XYZ file of C-alpha atoms in Angstrom:
665
model
C 21.756 -46.301 -29.684
C 25.443 -46.027 -28.804
C 25.092 -42.247 -28.719
C 22.104 -42.411 -26.372
C 23.886 -44.856 -24.083
C 26.834 -42.497 -24.007
C 24.601 -39.525 -23.230
C 23.100 -41.263 -20.217
C 26.451 -41.860 -18.639
C 26.585 -40.051 -15.238
C 29.279 -37.580 -16.316
C 27.384 -36.446 -19.428
C 24.091 -36.193 -17.531
C 25.808 -34.163 -14.805
C 27.339 -31.743 -17.345
C 24.000 -31.237 -19.094
C 22.096 -30.800 -15.803
C 24.632 -28.226 -14.545
C 24.328 -26.362 -17.854
C 20.527 -26.291 -17.654
C 20.530 -25.175 -14.007
C 23.079 -22.410 -14.668
C 21.072 -21.348 -17.717
C 17.834 -21.089 -15.722
C 19.577 -18.965 -13.084
C 21.136 -16.725 -15.752
C 17.824 -16.313 -17.566
C 15.977 -15.578 -14.326
C 18.302 -12.674 -13.461
C 17.203 -9.528 -15.348
C 20.001 -8.330 -17.589
C 21.849 -11.640 -17.846
C 20.787 -12.847 -21.301
C 21.352 -16.256 -22.945
C 24.036 -14.602 -25.091
C 25.871 -13.394 -21.988
C 25.471 -16.777 -20.292
C 27.017 -18.689 -23.185
C 29.752 -16.066 -23.584
C 30.690 -16.200 -19.884
C 30.781 -20.018 -19.935
C 33.033 -20.382 -23.002
C 36.305 -19.759 -21.067
C 35.357 -22.582 -18.663
C 35.150 -25.036 -21.593
C 38.789 -24.519 -22.630
C 40.048 -27.364 -20.485
C 37.069 -29.652 -21.108
C 36.802 -32.247 -23.898
C 34.866 -30.908 -26.886
C 31.748 -32.994 -26.217
C 31.493 -31.846 -22.564
C 32.064 -28.224 -23.508
C 29.363 -28.234 -26.194
C 26.842 -30.017 -23.966
C 27.481 -27.476 -21.194
C 26.967 -24.553 -23.601
C 23.851 -26.192 -25.046
C 22.362 -26.637 -21.568
C 23.056 -23.004 -20.669
C 21.569 -21.815 -23.973
C 18.294 -23.742 -23.574
C 18.018 -23.111 -19.834
C 18.587 -19.364 -20.164
C 15.941 -18.962 -22.882
C 13.421 -20.698 -20.608
C 14.662 -18.990 -17.424
C 13.781 -15.566 -18.813
C 10.099 -16.449 -18.417
C 10.400 -16.687 -14.605
C 10.752 -12.947 -13.801
C 8.521 -12.172 -16.809
C 5.688 -14.078 -15.125
C 6.393 -13.189 -11.496
C 7.395 -9.526 -11.792
C 6.538 -8.395 -15.356
C 10.286 -8.196 -16.101
C 11.567 -10.239 -19.070
C 14.703 -12.016 -17.839
C 15.813 -12.291 -21.474
C 14.780 -10.418 -24.641
C 12.995 -13.562 -25.848
C 10.604 -13.366 -22.860
C 9.041 -9.986 -23.685
C 5.836 -11.556 -25.051
C 5.525 -13.816 -21.975
C 4.932 -10.737 -19.800
C 1.712 -9.955 -21.682
C -0.166 -12.937 -20.209
C 2.156 -14.381 -17.560
C 2.151 -11.368 -15.244
C -1.665 -10.973 -15.276
C -1.906 -14.659 -14.322
C 0.472 -14.056 -11.394
C -1.661 -11.095 -10.303
C -4.687 -13.393 -10.243
C -2.864 -15.834 -7.955
C -1.917 -18.277 -10.723
C 1.853 -17.777 -10.743
C 2.556 -21.486 -10.251
C 0.172 -22.402 -13.065
C 1.774 -19.879 -15.421
C 5.257 -21.202 -14.627
C 4.124 -24.773 -15.264
C 2.619 -23.809 -18.626
C 5.842 -21.998 -19.508
C 8.017 -24.994 -18.573
C 5.935 -27.544 -20.475
C 5.553 -25.321 -23.565
C 9.271 -24.522 -23.566
C 10.136 -28.217 -23.451
C 7.788 -29.184 -26.280
C 8.906 -26.279 -28.445
C 12.538 -27.141 -27.713
C 12.035 -30.822 -28.599
C 10.374 -29.912 -31.904
C 13.223 -27.521 -32.671
C 15.820 -30.200 -31.950
C 13.989 -32.812 -34.038
C 13.963 -30.358 -36.923
C 17.666 -29.757 -36.360
C 18.359 -33.504 -36.447
C 16.362 -34.517 -39.493
C 15.784 -31.442 -41.668
C 18.957 -29.398 -41.285
C 20.042 -29.687 -44.975
C 16.612 -28.637 -46.275
C 16.303 -25.641 -43.973
C 19.896 -24.580 -44.460
C 19.088 -24.216 -48.168
C 15.955 -22.258 -47.205
C 17.987 -19.872 -45.019
C 20.323 -19.122 -47.933
C 17.371 -17.749 -49.915
C 16.866 -14.984 -47.351
C 18.712 -11.989 -48.758
C 18.631 -8.255 -48.057
C 15.049 -7.700 -49.254
C 13.674 -10.683 -47.346
C 15.368 -9.454 -44.161
C 13.921 -5.992 -44.811
C 10.379 -7.255 -45.265
C 10.508 -9.589 -42.264
C 11.666 -6.628 -40.149
C 8.895 -4.406 -41.577
C 6.383 -7.171 -40.887
C 7.663 -7.334 -37.308
C 7.406 -3.549 -36.981
C 3.784 -3.537 -38.194
C 3.019 -6.017 -35.419
C 3.708 -3.127 -33.030
C 0.284 -1.653 -33.793
C -1.557 -4.658 -32.364
C 1.021 -6.187 -30.018
C -0.373 -4.684 -26.805
C -3.582 -3.188 -25.498
C -4.329 0.496 -25.854
C -4.116 2.902 -28.753
C -2.609 1.499 -31.964
C -1.281 4.975 -32.795
C 0.492 5.202 -29.444
C 1.972 1.768 -30.056
C 3.274 2.934 -33.440
C 4.703 6.108 -31.872
C 6.490 3.940 -29.317
C 7.833 1.717 -32.099
C 9.088 4.738 -34.067
C 10.843 6.091 -30.954
C 12.464 2.670 -30.458
C 13.719 2.700 -34.060
C 15.166 6.207 -33.635
C 16.950 5.201 -30.415
C 18.495 2.221 -32.219
C 20.056 4.574 -34.810
C 22.380 6.216 -32.273
C 26.031 5.310 -32.887
C 28.136 4.051 -35.786
C 26.154 3.559 -38.990
C 26.492 -0.051 -40.145
C 26.875 0.785 -43.862
C 29.054 3.918 -43.846
C 30.985 3.403 -40.600
C 30.317 7.030 -39.643
C 28.855 8.161 -36.274
C 25.235 9.336 -36.309
C 23.068 11.137 -33.712
C 25.881 11.160 -31.144
C 25.467 14.899 -30.302
C 29.234 15.182 -29.940
C 29.347 12.672 -27.060
C 31.892 9.882 -27.328
C 29.740 7.608 -25.143
C 27.082 7.519 -27.877
C 29.494 6.387 -30.611
C 29.138 2.728 -29.681
C 25.348 3.010 -29.646
C 22.938 2.025 -26.885
C 23.279 -1.513 -25.593
C 20.213 -3.687 -26.171
C 20.399 -5.278 -22.704
C 20.501 -1.943 -20.860
C 17.640 -0.608 -23.014
C 15.448 -3.654 -22.342
C 16.163 -3.440 -18.609
C 15.350 0.260 -18.724
C 12.073 -0.371 -20.533
C 10.818 -3.224 -18.374
C 12.686 -3.713 -15.083
C 13.484 -0.225 -13.753
C 9.973 1.260 -14.335
C 8.461 -1.822 -12.693
C 10.558 -1.199 -9.564
C 9.451 2.450 -9.494
C 5.807 1.383 -9.823
C 6.214 -1.086 -6.950
C 7.561 1.737 -4.765
C 4.761 4.074 -5.831
C 2.127 1.421 -5.106
C 3.363 0.956 -1.541
C 1.247 3.951 -0.535
C -1.959 2.319 -1.811
C -1.998 -0.646 0.556
C -2.900 -1.213 4.141
C -0.519 -2.020 6.947
C 0.682 -5.590 7.095
C 3.702 -7.771 7.225
C 3.658 -7.960 3.450
C 2.224 -5.468 1.010
C 1.099 -5.859 -2.582
C 1.724 -9.593 -2.473
C 0.194 -11.924 -4.992
C -1.311 -15.005 -3.466
C -0.342 -18.292 -5.056
C -2.854 -20.220 -3.023
C -4.997 -21.280 -5.975
C -4.808 -25.028 -6.307
C -3.277 -26.406 -9.459
C -2.028 -29.807 -10.513
C 0.740 -30.711 -12.892
C -1.586 -32.995 -14.856
C -4.040 -30.147 -15.421
C -1.170 -27.976 -16.736
C -0.146 -30.702 -19.196
C -3.808 -30.991 -20.214
C -4.045 -27.215 -20.744
C -1.001 -27.251 -23.033
C -2.261 -30.129 -25.175
C -5.800 -28.693 -25.263
C -4.367 -25.562 -26.870
C -2.678 -27.299 -29.791
C -3.251 -24.270 -32.012
C -1.148 -22.069 -29.730
C 1.492 -24.779 -29.279
C 1.826 -25.621 -32.974
C 1.688 -21.984 -34.100
C 4.358 -20.968 -31.594
C 6.636 -23.866 -32.516
C 6.297 -23.324 -36.283
C 6.916 -19.566 -36.041
C 9.889 -20.189 -33.752
C 11.400 -22.699 -36.172
C 10.975 -20.452 -39.208
C 12.307 -17.340 -37.469
C 15.192 -19.349 -36.010
C 16.280 -20.580 -39.425
C 16.186 -17.051 -40.883
C 19.517 -15.537 -39.790
C 19.531 -12.493 -37.542
C 16.038 -12.436 -36.024
C 16.321 -14.349 -32.732
C 13.921 -15.577 -30.056
C 12.628 -12.102 -29.189
C 11.169 -11.711 -32.676
C 9.930 -15.324 -32.709
C 7.955 -15.072 -29.454
C 6.389 -11.698 -30.314
C 5.407 -12.830 -33.816
C 3.900 -16.067 -32.455
C 1.910 -14.149 -29.844
C 0.668 -11.678 -32.449
C -0.403 -14.354 -34.934
C -2.222 -16.242 -32.185
C -4.046 -13.082 -31.157
C -4.862 -12.229 -34.766
C -6.558 -15.581 -35.457
C -8.213 -15.942 -32.051
C -12.004 -15.708 -31.797
C -11.696 -14.296 -28.277
C -9.296 -11.363 -28.659
C -10.682 -9.609 -25.577
C -9.201 -12.352 -23.365
C -5.632 -11.406 -24.318
C -3.709 -9.230 -21.889
C -5.742 -10.561 -18.949
C -3.938 -13.819 -18.240
C -4.690 -15.932 -21.309
C -2.959 -19.336 -21.104
C -2.665 -19.560 -24.897
C -0.418 -16.485 -24.993
C 2.127 -18.083 -22.648
C 2.057 -21.372 -24.568
C 2.607 -19.672 -27.934
C 5.393 -17.311 -26.839
C 7.340 -19.878 -24.803
C 7.104 -22.661 -27.387
C 8.269 -20.161 -30.029
C 11.382 -18.853 -28.272
C 12.562 -22.368 -27.382
C 11.823 -23.813 -30.826
C 13.941 -20.951 -32.158
C 16.997 -22.467 -30.404
C 16.950 -25.530 -32.662
C 16.118 -23.439 -35.718
C 19.001 -21.029 -35.055
C 21.482 -23.899 -34.797
C 20.572 -25.194 -38.285
C 22.275 -22.456 -40.360
C 25.063 -22.320 -37.757
C 26.034 -25.989 -37.909
C 25.413 -26.534 -41.621
C 26.589 -23.229 -43.124
C 28.421 -21.385 -40.363
C 25.759 -18.637 -40.435
C 24.487 -17.777 -36.926
C 20.698 -17.633 -36.730
C 20.745 -15.513 -33.562
C 23.209 -13.511 -31.420
C 23.541 -16.433 -28.992
C 24.316 -18.897 -31.763
C 26.992 -16.479 -32.968
C 28.683 -16.837 -29.561
C 28.122 -20.567 -29.838
C 30.123 -20.499 -33.071
C 33.086 -19.244 -31.055
C 32.672 -22.184 -28.685
C 32.879 -24.578 -31.628
C 35.981 -22.964 -33.080
C 37.782 -22.941 -29.731
C 37.744 -26.725 -29.895
C 38.957 -26.739 -33.481
C 35.535 -27.627 -34.903
C 34.414 -25.767 -38.025
C 30.730 -25.788 -39.037
C 29.643 -27.099 -42.406
C 29.986 -30.422 -44.162
C 33.227 -31.271 -42.333
C 31.444 -31.053 -39.002
C 29.406 -34.161 -39.837
C 32.350 -35.982 -41.450
C 35.529 -35.233 -39.523
C 33.804 -34.601 -36.179
C 30.762 -36.830 -36.614
C 30.982 -38.377 -33.140
C 31.103 -35.026 -31.345
C 28.436 -33.497 -33.623
C 25.964 -36.354 -33.192
C 26.539 -36.499 -29.449
C 25.789 -32.771 -29.230
C 22.681 -32.956 -31.449
C 21.118 -35.854 -29.556
C 22.302 -34.300 -26.306
C 20.218 -31.213 -27.059
C 17.167 -33.507 -27.063
C 18.091 -34.886 -23.647
C 18.687 -31.331 -22.427
C 15.032 -30.491 -23.179
C 13.911 -33.382 -20.950
C 16.259 -32.214 -18.188
C 14.853 -28.707 -18.638
C 11.362 -30.073 -17.970
C 12.413 -31.990 -14.849
C 14.608 -29.257 -13.327
C 12.123 -26.527 -14.263
C 9.147 -28.315 -12.678
C 11.104 -29.031 -9.486
C 12.216 -25.400 -9.267
C 8.666 -24.030 -9.733
C 7.692 -25.107 -6.233
C 10.242 -22.685 -4.825
C 10.193 -20.025 -7.527
C 6.456 -19.394 -7.277
C 6.961 -18.363 -3.628
C 9.021 -15.377 -4.738
C 5.747 -13.515 -5.304
C 5.320 -13.411 -1.528
C 8.467 -11.336 -0.995
C 7.373 -7.894 0.299
C 7.539 -5.243 -2.383
C 9.555 -2.906 -0.159
C 12.376 -5.466 -0.454
C 11.616 -6.675 -3.982
C 11.817 -3.186 -5.525
C 15.441 -2.466 -4.437
C 16.416 -6.050 -5.375
C 15.069 -5.460 -8.900
C 16.939 -2.135 -9.130
C 20.164 -3.779 -7.895
C 19.968 -6.536 -10.509
C 19.011 -3.971 -13.144
C 22.174 -1.983 -12.393
C 24.460 -5.008 -12.418
C 22.758 -6.408 -15.529
C 23.226 -3.144 -17.418
C 26.835 -2.724 -16.292
C 28.218 -6.233 -16.789
C 27.293 -6.421 -20.474
C 30.143 -4.098 -21.437
C 31.593 -3.065 -18.033
C 30.521 0.482 -18.830
C 28.744 2.852 -16.426
C 27.236 4.676 -19.423
C 24.961 1.645 -19.843
C 23.700 2.239 -16.284
C 22.975 5.895 -17.091
C 21.085 4.986 -20.273
C 19.152 2.244 -18.430
C 18.041 4.564 -15.614
C 17.123 7.478 -17.916
C 15.167 5.233 -20.306
C 13.502 3.646 -17.267
C 12.409 7.012 -15.852
C 10.914 8.087 -19.202
C 9.151 4.732 -19.590
C 7.740 5.005 -16.056
C 6.285 8.427 -16.939
C 4.976 7.374 -20.362
C 3.222 4.291 -18.946
C 1.015 6.633 -16.947
C -0.386 7.795 -20.293
C -0.993 4.353 -21.801
C 2.301 3.892 -23.634
C 3.586 0.323 -23.577
C 7.279 -0.688 -23.420
C 6.847 -3.628 -25.816
C 6.518 -1.530 -29.037
C 9.588 0.524 -28.079
C 11.584 -2.673 -27.461
C 10.453 -4.222 -30.746
C 11.293 -1.048 -32.676
C 14.749 -0.937 -31.084
C 15.435 -4.581 -31.997
C 14.025 -4.553 -35.530
C 15.051 -1.043 -36.615
C 18.678 -1.873 -37.504
C 17.615 -5.048 -39.360
C 15.101 -3.079 -41.448
C 17.542 -0.244 -42.237
C 20.380 -2.554 -43.230
C 18.058 -4.634 -45.421
C 16.662 -1.489 -47.071
C 20.075 0.004 -47.897
C 21.541 -3.288 -49.105
C 18.425 -3.918 -51.201
C 18.676 -0.440 -52.780
C 22.341 -1.014 -53.668
C 21.606 -4.441 -55.158
C 18.461 -3.175 -56.881
C 20.349 -0.374 -58.600
C 22.854 -2.849 -59.995
C 19.956 -5.120 -61.008
C 18.255 -2.326 -62.976
C 15.186 -1.621 -60.832
C 14.970 -1.102 -57.068
C 11.177 -1.545 -56.976
C 11.371 -4.765 -58.983
C 14.124 -6.113 -56.739
C 12.071 -5.514 -53.569
C 8.837 -6.974 -54.946
C 9.922 -10.151 -56.721
C 10.355 -13.602 -55.284
C 7.917 -15.839 -53.426
C 9.342 -15.010 -49.983
C 9.082 -11.274 -50.601
C 5.469 -11.609 -51.676
C 4.566 -13.746 -48.656
C 6.103 -11.209 -46.294
C 4.530 -8.235 -48.147
C 1.120 -9.941 -47.939
C 1.536 -10.576 -44.213
C 2.542 -6.930 -43.701
C -0.514 -5.652 -45.614
C -2.726 -8.085 -43.692
C -1.388 -6.806 -40.342
C -1.884 -3.142 -41.312
C -5.412 -3.855 -42.605
C -6.304 -5.708 -39.421
C -4.999 -2.826 -37.310
C -7.065 -0.278 -39.267
C -10.158 -2.475 -39.044
C -9.726 -2.788 -35.271
C -9.326 0.994 -34.992
C -12.555 1.624 -36.945
C -14.410 -0.901 -34.799
C -13.187 0.820 -31.648
C -14.133 4.205 -33.125
C -17.659 2.969 -33.847
C -18.021 1.742 -30.255
C -16.926 5.169 -28.961
C -19.466 6.904 -31.222
C -22.223 4.697 -29.830
C -21.326 5.675 -26.249
C -20.967 9.435 -26.716
C -21.057 12.223 -29.251
C -17.659 13.493 -30.402
C -17.457 17.291 -30.280
C -15.015 19.522 -32.109
C -13.008 21.688 -29.683
C -9.766 23.612 -30.204
C -9.644 24.327 -26.453
C -8.250 20.824 -25.916
C -5.003 22.011 -27.525
C -4.514 24.324 -24.546
C -4.524 21.413 -22.103
C -1.174 19.993 -20.938
C -1.765 17.012 -23.247
C -2.373 19.225 -26.264
C 0.703 21.332 -25.514
C 2.801 18.152 -25.080
C 1.749 16.778 -28.481
C 2.401 20.130 -30.164
C 5.894 20.323 -28.628
C 6.577 16.740 -29.676
C 5.492 17.556 -33.243
C 7.709 20.665 -33.373
C 10.696 18.633 -32.118
C 9.991 16.020 -34.815
C 9.942 18.751 -37.495
C 13.254 20.136 -36.188
C 14.750 16.638 -36.299
C 13.565 16.150 -39.910
C 15.159 19.477 -40.892
C 18.495 18.581 -39.286
C 18.609 15.016 -40.622
C 18.333 16.274 -44.208
C 21.982 17.397 -44.080
C 23.291 13.831 -43.599
C 24.543 11.556 -46.370
C 21.856 9.638 -48.289
C 22.571 6.259 -46.645
C 22.508 7.809 -43.184
C 19.362 9.933 -43.589
C 16.992 7.747 -45.645
C 15.595 5.491 -42.924
C 15.603 8.189 -40.203
C 13.617 10.493 -42.538
C 11.072 7.743 -43.225
C 10.738 7.020 -39.495
C 10.497 10.697 -38.488
C 7.910 11.407 -41.199
C 5.742 8.545 -39.939
C 6.252 9.741 -36.370
C 5.052 13.228 -37.395
C 2.004 11.669 -39.066
C 1.145 9.712 -35.907
C 1.582 12.877 -33.817
C -0.846 14.761 -36.066
C -3.390 11.946 -35.753
C -3.138 12.221 -31.963
C -3.650 15.989 -32.179
C -6.743 15.471 -34.366
C -8.081 12.980 -31.824
C -7.490 15.537 -29.094
C -9.336 18.247 -31.047
C -12.246 15.841 -31.513
C -12.244 15.534 -27.717
C -12.120 11.749 -27.857
C -8.694 11.017 -26.477
C -8.188 13.142 -23.347
C -6.938 11.234 -20.337
C -7.700 12.982 -17.087
C -5.821 12.107 -13.931
C -8.059 11.636 -10.907
C -7.043 12.557 -7.360
C -6.609 8.850 -6.627
C -4.196 8.441 -9.553
C -2.185 11.562 -8.754
C 1.146 10.735 -7.111
C 1.765 12.580 -3.797
C 4.727 14.940 -3.611
C 6.547 12.904 -0.966
C 6.407 9.825 -3.225
C 7.717 11.884 -6.166
C 10.595 13.133 -4.012
C 11.444 9.605 -2.890
C 11.311 8.195 -6.447
C 13.635 11.013 -7.508
C 15.997 10.086 -4.668
C 15.997 6.417 -5.751
C 16.678 7.391 -9.380
C 19.576 9.668 -8.385
C 21.122 6.951 -6.165
C 20.829 4.527 -9.110
C 22.919 6.914 -11.223
C 25.749 7.240 -8.687
C 27.450 3.884 -9.196
C 30.799 5.470 -10.040
C 30.767 7.703 -6.977
C 29.223 5.427 -4.345
C 30.469 2.085 -5.596
C 28.108 -0.750 -6.501
C 27.840 -2.443 -3.098
C 27.410 0.840 -1.176
C 24.717 1.719 -3.707
C 22.949 -1.622 -3.166
C 23.046 -1.202 0.616
C 21.574 2.318 0.406
C 18.778 1.115 -1.895
C 18.017 -1.923 0.280
C 17.787 0.224 3.415
C 16.046 3.307 2.031
C 12.943 1.694 0.447
C 11.785 -0.343 3.488
C 12.792 2.563 5.772
C 10.583 4.871 3.681
C 7.681 2.477 4.234
C 8.608 2.152 7.917
C 8.261 5.902 8.362
C 4.753 5.718 6.925
C 3.617 2.445 8.529
C 5.738 1.466 11.504
C 4.106 -1.938 11.945
C 5.227 -3.537 8.701
C 8.616 -4.503 10.070
C 11.265 -3.193 12.454
C 14.573 -1.438 11.925
C 16.597 -4.479 13.012
C 14.966 -6.621 10.307
C 15.585 -3.929 7.707
C 19.278 -3.703 8.590
C 19.750 -7.478 8.812
C 18.072 -8.262 5.459
C 19.747 -5.327 3.692
C 23.273 -6.181 4.856
C 22.740 -9.905 4.222
C 21.587 -9.301 0.653
C 24.512 -6.943 -0.020
C 26.951 -9.506 1.397
C 25.463 -12.264 -0.791
C 25.782 -10.034 -3.849
C 29.434 -9.395 -2.971
C 30.212 -13.104 -2.447
C 28.532 -14.121 -5.719
C 29.630 -11.364 -8.102
C 33.010 -10.394 -6.686
C 33.997 -13.598 -4.900
C 32.640 -16.378 -7.144
C 32.094 -14.889 -10.618
C 34.698 -12.122 -10.144
C 32.782 -9.455 -12.063
C 34.752 -6.150 -12.083
C 32.283 -3.690 -10.533
C 32.758 0.037 -9.745
C 34.305 0.407 -6.276
C 33.338 4.050 -5.802
C 35.160 7.331 -5.473
C 35.723 7.067 -1.689
C 37.291 3.590 -1.900
C 39.446 4.600 -4.871
C 40.757 7.626 -2.942
C 41.469 5.428 0.082
C 43.386 2.932 -2.079
C 45.331 5.810 -3.656
C 46.483 7.165 -0.294
C 47.297 3.684 1.033
C 49.623 3.152 -1.902
């Protein structure tokens, strides 16, 4: 009771509320992840008492995990890696005019999942810390493989294409220093590749940048008006009905929370894995699978309760054993040590007052998250009414700054833009970004677990025996087999439905189409890669060879489908992009790559002016040139005041300004 009375003192409430609000803002900005938010806030806690510093970091952590759902729902852009699964159902709801409803469901589910995670942290930390210690190399390998098999059923469309996307994501994750040998791999002689591709820039490239390009492309498909491609939020909804919807779907809520807790306790996985696994398991056991991907409320409830329950689960091994359960909790460990607090038994003995205040404070933070989140929804849901000719350059601007500020490296901008362009093109042929993202995240976990398990298995006498013994291994192996079997069953069902609709004819002529030639080239490139990888050391080539061999198999299956004339996608005249749009998208992509030359703020101004001006040239009634100039310069000025004036982020100033400064000196 003394702790609760202390928590409700005005100063403590203010610190927690500021943390939650900052976290929501950080999570809502694409590219600014919970990990970055906590890392950026740690220096500000130096001069604060330990309890204030930890409560501030805890508020930012919880708020940022929830905040990532806001752009995921409104713009199909996960604000944080943990919000990838929220895009699957949240964005379709926004398209149907239910953005406010989706945000309410996200807020309520996040709060409940967070509360359950914190209760588990309070009362079951010793039990689950012992459980987390039982997860060794083989368990981490199998949980990663289980996550990878989810790729086949994680999104709509072809399961084979999903698996190809996942394999490509795994291969991309292998670029850079090999974790076991310390040697560079797949760098092609470029020093920029040695450090590997940054996960934040890759996720922005997969989700945010292609979405901006699609918004620009879709501008041509809409009639004149003051706002184009807007999503109406006029559908009436009440807060009570949203609470009722959450508690009516107890299966989704409980499944999401349980998966989030388990994944959180297992070190290394994180909220991104938790939310995707929860969504997949919900879809697997649902009787109405066709409703998923079209704005299903259960999908939002499961994914959001999972990634917020993961916060409490991840703090269990951190506080009890000093083992971070997620990247963000690893940064949190630094925040503890800065104040001279070491995790483990001493935390609850020598620093019991601070520890208990923080643990119970995390419960209060979930309540504040609910209140602040619900108040903010009223204003956030109106963002869908921003015209797309302004929203697209805003998304690109935040994508650039989000990619750059992670490591203050323009190479991350280049990788983000190039990945984004490829993803934009591949989405036209039914490839989804989610499998690529999941492969990129889980690939290194699977490879490290495999190599460590082989080394330990050799010393144990049998590698196969080492990977297939133990209750946790068998549970994960069974889940993996179940997922693969379900995927195959779904594929056969779909194949039977196709056979009922039309006869499948054998035709080699389909190989001469552009699709057939593309798959043949892709297969040849895969064979060349397999040949070249064979020259690497065993530890460095094993997992790439496995991945490339599976990729070749999936390519051959696609070629067989093409020969059977059952998988040809033909582009209609309506779907074909006009040349002037292609030229303009190329111009936007090139401008996005010129941060070093133009400077960030000049780049933002050009983007903000060029997109609405492009629309103005086509439809002069949408707005006028004075409005374009005023809004563009105002937005650029706000960006400058926030990032250079307030946060003081070191951004590229551009070649012209650097030359001017040189001559002035």
